[in-house]
mmCIF file of C-alpha atoms in Angstrom:
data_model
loop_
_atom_site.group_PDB
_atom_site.id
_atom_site.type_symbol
_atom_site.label_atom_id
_atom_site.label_comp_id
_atom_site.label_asym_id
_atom_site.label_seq_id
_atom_site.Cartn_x
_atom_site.Cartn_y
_atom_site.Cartn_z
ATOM 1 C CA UNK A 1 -3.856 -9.465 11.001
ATOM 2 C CA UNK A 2 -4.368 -6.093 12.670
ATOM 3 C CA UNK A 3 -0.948 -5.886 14.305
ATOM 4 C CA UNK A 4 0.510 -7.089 11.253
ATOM 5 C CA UNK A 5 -0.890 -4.029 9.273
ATOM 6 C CA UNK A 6 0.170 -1.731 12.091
ATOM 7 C CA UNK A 7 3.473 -2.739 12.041
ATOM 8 C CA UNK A 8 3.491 -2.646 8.461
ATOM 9 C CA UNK A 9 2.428 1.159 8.820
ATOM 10 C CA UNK A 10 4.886 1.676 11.086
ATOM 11 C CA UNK A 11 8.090 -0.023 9.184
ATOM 12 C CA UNK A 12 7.301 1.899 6.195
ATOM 13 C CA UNK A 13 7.042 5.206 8.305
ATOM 14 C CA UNK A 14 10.219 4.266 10.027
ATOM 15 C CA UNK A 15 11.880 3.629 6.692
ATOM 16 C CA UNK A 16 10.238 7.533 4.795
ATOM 17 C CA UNK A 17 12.086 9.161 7.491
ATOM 18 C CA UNK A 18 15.174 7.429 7.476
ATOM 19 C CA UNK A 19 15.071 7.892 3.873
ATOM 20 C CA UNK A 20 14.261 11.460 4.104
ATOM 21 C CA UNK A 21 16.524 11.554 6.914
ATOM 22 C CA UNK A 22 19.441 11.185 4.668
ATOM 23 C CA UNK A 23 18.368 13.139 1.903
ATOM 24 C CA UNK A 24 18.084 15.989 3.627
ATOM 25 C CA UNK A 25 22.292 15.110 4.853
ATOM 26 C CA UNK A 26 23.442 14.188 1.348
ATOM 27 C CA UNK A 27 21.426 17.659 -0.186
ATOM 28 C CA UNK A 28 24.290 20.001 -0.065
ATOM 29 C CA UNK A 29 22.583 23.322 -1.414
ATOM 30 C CA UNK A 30 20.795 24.760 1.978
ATOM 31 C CA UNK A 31 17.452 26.059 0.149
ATOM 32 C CA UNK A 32 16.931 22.629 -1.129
ATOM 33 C CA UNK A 33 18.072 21.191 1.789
ATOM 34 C CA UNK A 34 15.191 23.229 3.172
ATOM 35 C CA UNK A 35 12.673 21.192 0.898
ATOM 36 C CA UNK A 36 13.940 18.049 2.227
ATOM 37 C CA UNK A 37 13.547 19.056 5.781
ATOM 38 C CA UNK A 38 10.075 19.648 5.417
ATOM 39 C CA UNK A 39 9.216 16.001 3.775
ATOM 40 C CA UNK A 40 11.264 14.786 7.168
ATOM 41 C CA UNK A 41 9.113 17.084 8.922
ATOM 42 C CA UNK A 42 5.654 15.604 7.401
ATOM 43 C CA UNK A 43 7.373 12.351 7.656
ATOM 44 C CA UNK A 44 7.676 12.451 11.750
ATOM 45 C CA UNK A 45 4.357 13.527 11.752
ATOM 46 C CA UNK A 46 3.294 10.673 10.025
ATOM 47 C CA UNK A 47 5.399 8.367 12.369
ATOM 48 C CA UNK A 48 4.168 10.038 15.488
ATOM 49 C CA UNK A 49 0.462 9.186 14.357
ATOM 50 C CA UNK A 50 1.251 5.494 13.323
ATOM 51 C CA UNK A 51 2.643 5.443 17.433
ATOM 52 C CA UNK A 52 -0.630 7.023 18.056
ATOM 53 C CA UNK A 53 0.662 10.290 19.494
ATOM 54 C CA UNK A 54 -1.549 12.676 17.527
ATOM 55 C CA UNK A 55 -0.903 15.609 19.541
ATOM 56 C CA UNK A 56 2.847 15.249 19.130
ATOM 57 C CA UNK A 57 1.988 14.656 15.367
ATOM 58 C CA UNK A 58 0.155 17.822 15.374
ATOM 59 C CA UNK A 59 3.389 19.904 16.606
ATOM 60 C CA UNK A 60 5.563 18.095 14.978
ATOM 61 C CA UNK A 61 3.318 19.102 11.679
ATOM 62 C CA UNK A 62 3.806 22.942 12.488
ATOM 63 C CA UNK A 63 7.010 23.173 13.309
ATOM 64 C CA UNK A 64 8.756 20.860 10.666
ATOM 65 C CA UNK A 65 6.193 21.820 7.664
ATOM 66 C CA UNK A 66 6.085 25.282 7.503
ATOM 67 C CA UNK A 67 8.040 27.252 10.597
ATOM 68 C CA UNK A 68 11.658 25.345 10.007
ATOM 69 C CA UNK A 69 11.986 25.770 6.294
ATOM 70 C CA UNK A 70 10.551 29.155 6.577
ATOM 71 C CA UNK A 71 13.427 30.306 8.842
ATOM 72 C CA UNK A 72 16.313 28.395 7.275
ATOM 73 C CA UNK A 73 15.368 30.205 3.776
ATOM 74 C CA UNK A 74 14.946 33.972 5.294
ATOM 75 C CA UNK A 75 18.383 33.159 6.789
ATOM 76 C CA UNK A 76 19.920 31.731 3.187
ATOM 77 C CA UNK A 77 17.984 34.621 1.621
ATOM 78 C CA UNK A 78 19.284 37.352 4.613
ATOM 79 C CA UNK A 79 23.291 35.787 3.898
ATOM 80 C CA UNK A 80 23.124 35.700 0.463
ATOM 81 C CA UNK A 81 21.786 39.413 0.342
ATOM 82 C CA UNK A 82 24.949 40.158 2.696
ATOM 83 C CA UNK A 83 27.857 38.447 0.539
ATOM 84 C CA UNK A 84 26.463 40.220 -2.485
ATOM 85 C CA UNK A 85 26.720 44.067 -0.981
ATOM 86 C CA UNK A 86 29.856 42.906 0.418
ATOM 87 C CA UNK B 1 -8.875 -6.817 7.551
ATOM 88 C CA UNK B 2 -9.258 -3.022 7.850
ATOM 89 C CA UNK B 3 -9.262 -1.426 4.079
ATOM 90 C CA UNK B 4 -8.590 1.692 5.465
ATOM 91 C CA UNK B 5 -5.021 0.577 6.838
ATOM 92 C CA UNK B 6 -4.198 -0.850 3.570
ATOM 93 C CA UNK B 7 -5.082 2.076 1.703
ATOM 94 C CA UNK B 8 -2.981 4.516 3.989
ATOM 95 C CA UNK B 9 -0.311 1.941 4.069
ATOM 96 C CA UNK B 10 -0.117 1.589 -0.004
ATOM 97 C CA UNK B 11 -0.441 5.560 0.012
ATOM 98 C CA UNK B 12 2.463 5.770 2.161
ATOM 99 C CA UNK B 13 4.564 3.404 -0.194
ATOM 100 C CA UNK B 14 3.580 4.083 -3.530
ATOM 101 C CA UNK B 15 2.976 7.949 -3.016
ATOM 102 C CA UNK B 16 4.846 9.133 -0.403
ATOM 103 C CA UNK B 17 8.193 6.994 -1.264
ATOM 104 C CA UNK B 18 8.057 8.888 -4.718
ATOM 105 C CA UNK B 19 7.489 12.402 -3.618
ATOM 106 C CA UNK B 20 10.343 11.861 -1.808
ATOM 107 C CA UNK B 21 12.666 10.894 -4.677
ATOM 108 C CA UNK B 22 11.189 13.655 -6.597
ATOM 109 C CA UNK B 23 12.465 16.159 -3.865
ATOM 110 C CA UNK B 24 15.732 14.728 -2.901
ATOM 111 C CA UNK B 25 16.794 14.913 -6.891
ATOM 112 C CA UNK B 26 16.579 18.016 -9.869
ATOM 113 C CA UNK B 27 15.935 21.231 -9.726
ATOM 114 C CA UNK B 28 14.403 23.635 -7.418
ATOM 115 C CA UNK B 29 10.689 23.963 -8.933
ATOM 116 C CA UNK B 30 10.882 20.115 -9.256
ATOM 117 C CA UNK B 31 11.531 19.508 -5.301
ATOM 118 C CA UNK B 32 8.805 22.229 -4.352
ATOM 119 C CA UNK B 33 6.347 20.006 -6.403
ATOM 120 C CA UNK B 34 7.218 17.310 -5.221
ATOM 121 C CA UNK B 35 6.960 18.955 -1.501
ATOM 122 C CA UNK B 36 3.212 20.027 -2.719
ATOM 123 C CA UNK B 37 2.976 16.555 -3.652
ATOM 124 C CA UNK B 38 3.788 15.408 -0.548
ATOM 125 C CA UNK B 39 1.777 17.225 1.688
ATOM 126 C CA UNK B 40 -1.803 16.386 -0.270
ATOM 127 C CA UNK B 41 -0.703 12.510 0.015
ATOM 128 C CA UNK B 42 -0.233 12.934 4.010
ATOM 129 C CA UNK B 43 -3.244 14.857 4.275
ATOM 130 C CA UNK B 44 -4.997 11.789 2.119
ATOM 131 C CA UNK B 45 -3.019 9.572 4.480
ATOM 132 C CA UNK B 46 -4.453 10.949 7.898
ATOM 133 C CA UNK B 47 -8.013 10.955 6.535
ATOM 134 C CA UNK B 48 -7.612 6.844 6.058
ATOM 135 C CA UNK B 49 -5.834 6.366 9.212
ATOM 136 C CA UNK B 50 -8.390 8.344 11.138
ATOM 137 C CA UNK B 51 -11.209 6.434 9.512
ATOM 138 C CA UNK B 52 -9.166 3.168 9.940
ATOM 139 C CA UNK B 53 -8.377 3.203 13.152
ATOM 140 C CA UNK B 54 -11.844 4.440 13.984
ATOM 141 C CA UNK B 55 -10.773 8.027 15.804
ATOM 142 C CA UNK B 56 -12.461 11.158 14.049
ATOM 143 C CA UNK B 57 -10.490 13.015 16.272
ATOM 144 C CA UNK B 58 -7.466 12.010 14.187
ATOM 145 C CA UNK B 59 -9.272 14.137 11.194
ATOM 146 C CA UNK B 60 -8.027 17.625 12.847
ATOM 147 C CA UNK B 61 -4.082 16.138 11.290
ATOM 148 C CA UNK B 62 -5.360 16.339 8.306
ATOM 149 C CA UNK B 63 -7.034 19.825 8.408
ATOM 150 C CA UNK B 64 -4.267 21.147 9.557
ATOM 151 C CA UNK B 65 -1.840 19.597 7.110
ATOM 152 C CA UNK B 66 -4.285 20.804 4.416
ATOM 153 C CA UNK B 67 -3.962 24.168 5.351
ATOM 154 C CA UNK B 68 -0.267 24.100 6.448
ATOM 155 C CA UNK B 69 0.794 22.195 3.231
ATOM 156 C CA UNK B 70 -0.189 24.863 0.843
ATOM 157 C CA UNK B 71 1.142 27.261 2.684
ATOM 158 C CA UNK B 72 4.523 25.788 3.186
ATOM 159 C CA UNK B 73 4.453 25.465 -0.828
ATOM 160 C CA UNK B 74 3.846 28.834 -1.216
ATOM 161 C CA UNK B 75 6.857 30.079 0.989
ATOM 162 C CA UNK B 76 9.400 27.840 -0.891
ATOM 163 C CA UNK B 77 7.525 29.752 -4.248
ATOM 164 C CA UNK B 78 8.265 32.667 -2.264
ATOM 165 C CA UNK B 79 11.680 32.607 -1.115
ATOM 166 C CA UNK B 80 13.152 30.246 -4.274
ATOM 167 C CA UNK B 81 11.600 32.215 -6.780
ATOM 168 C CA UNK B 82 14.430 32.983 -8.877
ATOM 169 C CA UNK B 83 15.600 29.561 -8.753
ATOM 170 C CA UNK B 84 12.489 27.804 -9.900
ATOM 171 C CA UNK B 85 12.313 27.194 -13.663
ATOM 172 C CA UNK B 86 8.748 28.339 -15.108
ATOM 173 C CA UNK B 87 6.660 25.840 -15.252
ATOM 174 C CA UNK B 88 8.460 23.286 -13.084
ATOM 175 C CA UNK B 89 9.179 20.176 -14.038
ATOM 176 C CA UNK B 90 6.048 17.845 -12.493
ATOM 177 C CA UNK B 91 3.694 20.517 -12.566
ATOM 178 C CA UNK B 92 1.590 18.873 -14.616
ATOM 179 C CA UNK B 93 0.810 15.482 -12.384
ATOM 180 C CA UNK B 94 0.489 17.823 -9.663
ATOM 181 C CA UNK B 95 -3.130 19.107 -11.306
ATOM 182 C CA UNK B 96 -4.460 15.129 -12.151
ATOM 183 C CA UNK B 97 -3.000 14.098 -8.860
ATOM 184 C CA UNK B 98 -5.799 16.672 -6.651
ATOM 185 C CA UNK B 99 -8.294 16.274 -9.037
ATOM 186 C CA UNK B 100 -8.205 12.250 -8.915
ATOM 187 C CA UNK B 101 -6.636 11.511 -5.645
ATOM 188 C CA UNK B 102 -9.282 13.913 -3.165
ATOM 189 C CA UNK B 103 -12.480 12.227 -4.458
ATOM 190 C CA UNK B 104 -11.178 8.850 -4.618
ATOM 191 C CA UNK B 105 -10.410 9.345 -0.994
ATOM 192 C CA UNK B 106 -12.710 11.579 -0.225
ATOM 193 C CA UNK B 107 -15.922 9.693 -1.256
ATOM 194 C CA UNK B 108 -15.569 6.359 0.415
ATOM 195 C CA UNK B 109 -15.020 8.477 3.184
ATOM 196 C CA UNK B 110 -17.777 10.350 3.288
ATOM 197 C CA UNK B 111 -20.093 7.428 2.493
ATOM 198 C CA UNK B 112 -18.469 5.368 5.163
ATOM 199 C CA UNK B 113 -18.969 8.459 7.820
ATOM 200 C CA UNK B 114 -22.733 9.160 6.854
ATOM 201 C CA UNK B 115 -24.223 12.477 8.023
ATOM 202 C CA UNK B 116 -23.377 14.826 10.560
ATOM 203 C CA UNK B 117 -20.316 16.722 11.905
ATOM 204 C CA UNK B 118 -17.816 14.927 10.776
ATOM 205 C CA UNK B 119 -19.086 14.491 7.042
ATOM 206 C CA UNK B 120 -18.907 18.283 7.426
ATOM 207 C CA UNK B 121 -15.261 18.324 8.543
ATOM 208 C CA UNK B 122 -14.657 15.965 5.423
ATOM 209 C CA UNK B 123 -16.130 18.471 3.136
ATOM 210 C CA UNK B 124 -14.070 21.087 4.411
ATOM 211 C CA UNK B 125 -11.244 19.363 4.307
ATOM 212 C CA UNK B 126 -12.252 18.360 1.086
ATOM 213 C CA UNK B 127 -12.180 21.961 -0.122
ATOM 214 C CA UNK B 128 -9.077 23.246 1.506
ATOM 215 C CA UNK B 129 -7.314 20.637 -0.512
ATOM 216 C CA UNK B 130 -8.837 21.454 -4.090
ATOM 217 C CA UNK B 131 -7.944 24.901 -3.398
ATOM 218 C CA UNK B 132 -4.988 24.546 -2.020
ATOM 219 C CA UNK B 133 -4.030 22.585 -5.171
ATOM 220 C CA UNK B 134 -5.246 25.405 -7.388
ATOM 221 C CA UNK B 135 -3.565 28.166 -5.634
ATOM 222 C CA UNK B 136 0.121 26.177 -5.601
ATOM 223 C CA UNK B 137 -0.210 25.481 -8.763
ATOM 224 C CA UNK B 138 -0.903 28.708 -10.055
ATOM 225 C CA UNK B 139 1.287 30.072 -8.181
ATOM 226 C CA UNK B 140 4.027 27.472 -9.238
ATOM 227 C CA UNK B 141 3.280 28.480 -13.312
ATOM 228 C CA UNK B 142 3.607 32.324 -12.619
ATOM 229 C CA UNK B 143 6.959 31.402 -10.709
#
């Protein structure tokens, strides 16, 4: 019954990022786009702890939460401020 | 049959799956609430997995995702601001969604841990989350 329910956990992990996954492809407008990433970001970290690699998880929860979207919007922000003087 | 598990697992499915939705679809302010969203279900999620698969160690995920979470909100606030329509779309689960979600998780929790250290940890976590909800969301109404 246990392994069922882990593989359960796992499955639907597997499934949030592949849904999230594609979201983030199909969202054509990059600050959105930047939303998306971060629910695939969470979403790894969730699959990472189902595997039962917490530490990776814990990375993975930095970098794909908060220092990813962070970047990709001051660069939106930084090339949108450059078409308008232009 | 670990309750825990099942709990994370139907967290993951019925709350995750629709933050999710919410964020791939609508407007701006609608996807950042959905983000918020998001981030307090995981953090609700890695409290039950730590508990079910008996490792308090696995608690640190979700202090960090309850401090991260916020904090990711408030960037997208941040840096979308113009595009975000005042108040968002959403905005209003968001409030019943901390406010009912944290204790539900939270108590069974903390009655299943007993006292000490970790109960401690729970609290905190506890409290990072209720503010952290009060701070987005505030921040997500001046937008």
């Amino acid at each position: 019954m246990r392994e069922a329910l882990d593989d359960a956990l796992v499955v639907a992990s597997l499934l949030f990022v592949a849904a999230a996954a594609t979201a983030a492809v199909l969202t054509r407008d990059p600050a959105r786009q930047a939303v998306v990433l971060s629910l695939l970001g969470l979403g790894l970290a969730l699959l990472f702890t189902v595997l039962q690699a917490p530490d990776v998880a814990l990375s993975q929860l930095a970098v794909g939460s908060a220092v990813t979207p962070l970047m990709i919007l001051l660069t939106v922000r930084e090339v949108r401020r450059r078409k308008r003087r232009e | 049959m670990n309750g825990w598990l099942v709990a994370a697992a139907v967290l993951v499915v019925a709350g995750l799956g629709p933050s999710l939705w919410g964020a791939a679809r609508g407007g701006a302010g609608r996807r950042v609430v959905a983000q918020n969203a998001a981030t307090l279900l995981l953090c609700l999620v890695f409290l039950l997995l730590a508990q079910g698969y008996g490792r308090p160690s696995y608690v640190d995920l979700a202090l960090v995702t309850s401090v991260l979470g916020p904090a990711g909100t408030l960037v997208f606030v941040r840096l979308l601001g113009d595009e975000i329509d005042a108040p968002p779309p959403g905005l209003r689960l968001l409030t019943p969604l901390v406010a009912v979600g944290t204790p539900a998780t939270l108590v069974p929790l903390c009655i299943a841990t007993g006292p000490g250290r970790a109960l401690l940890k729970l609290l905190v976590v506890g409290a990072l989350l209720v503010a952290g909800g009060l701070v987005t969301s505030r921040a997500l109404r001046h937008a």
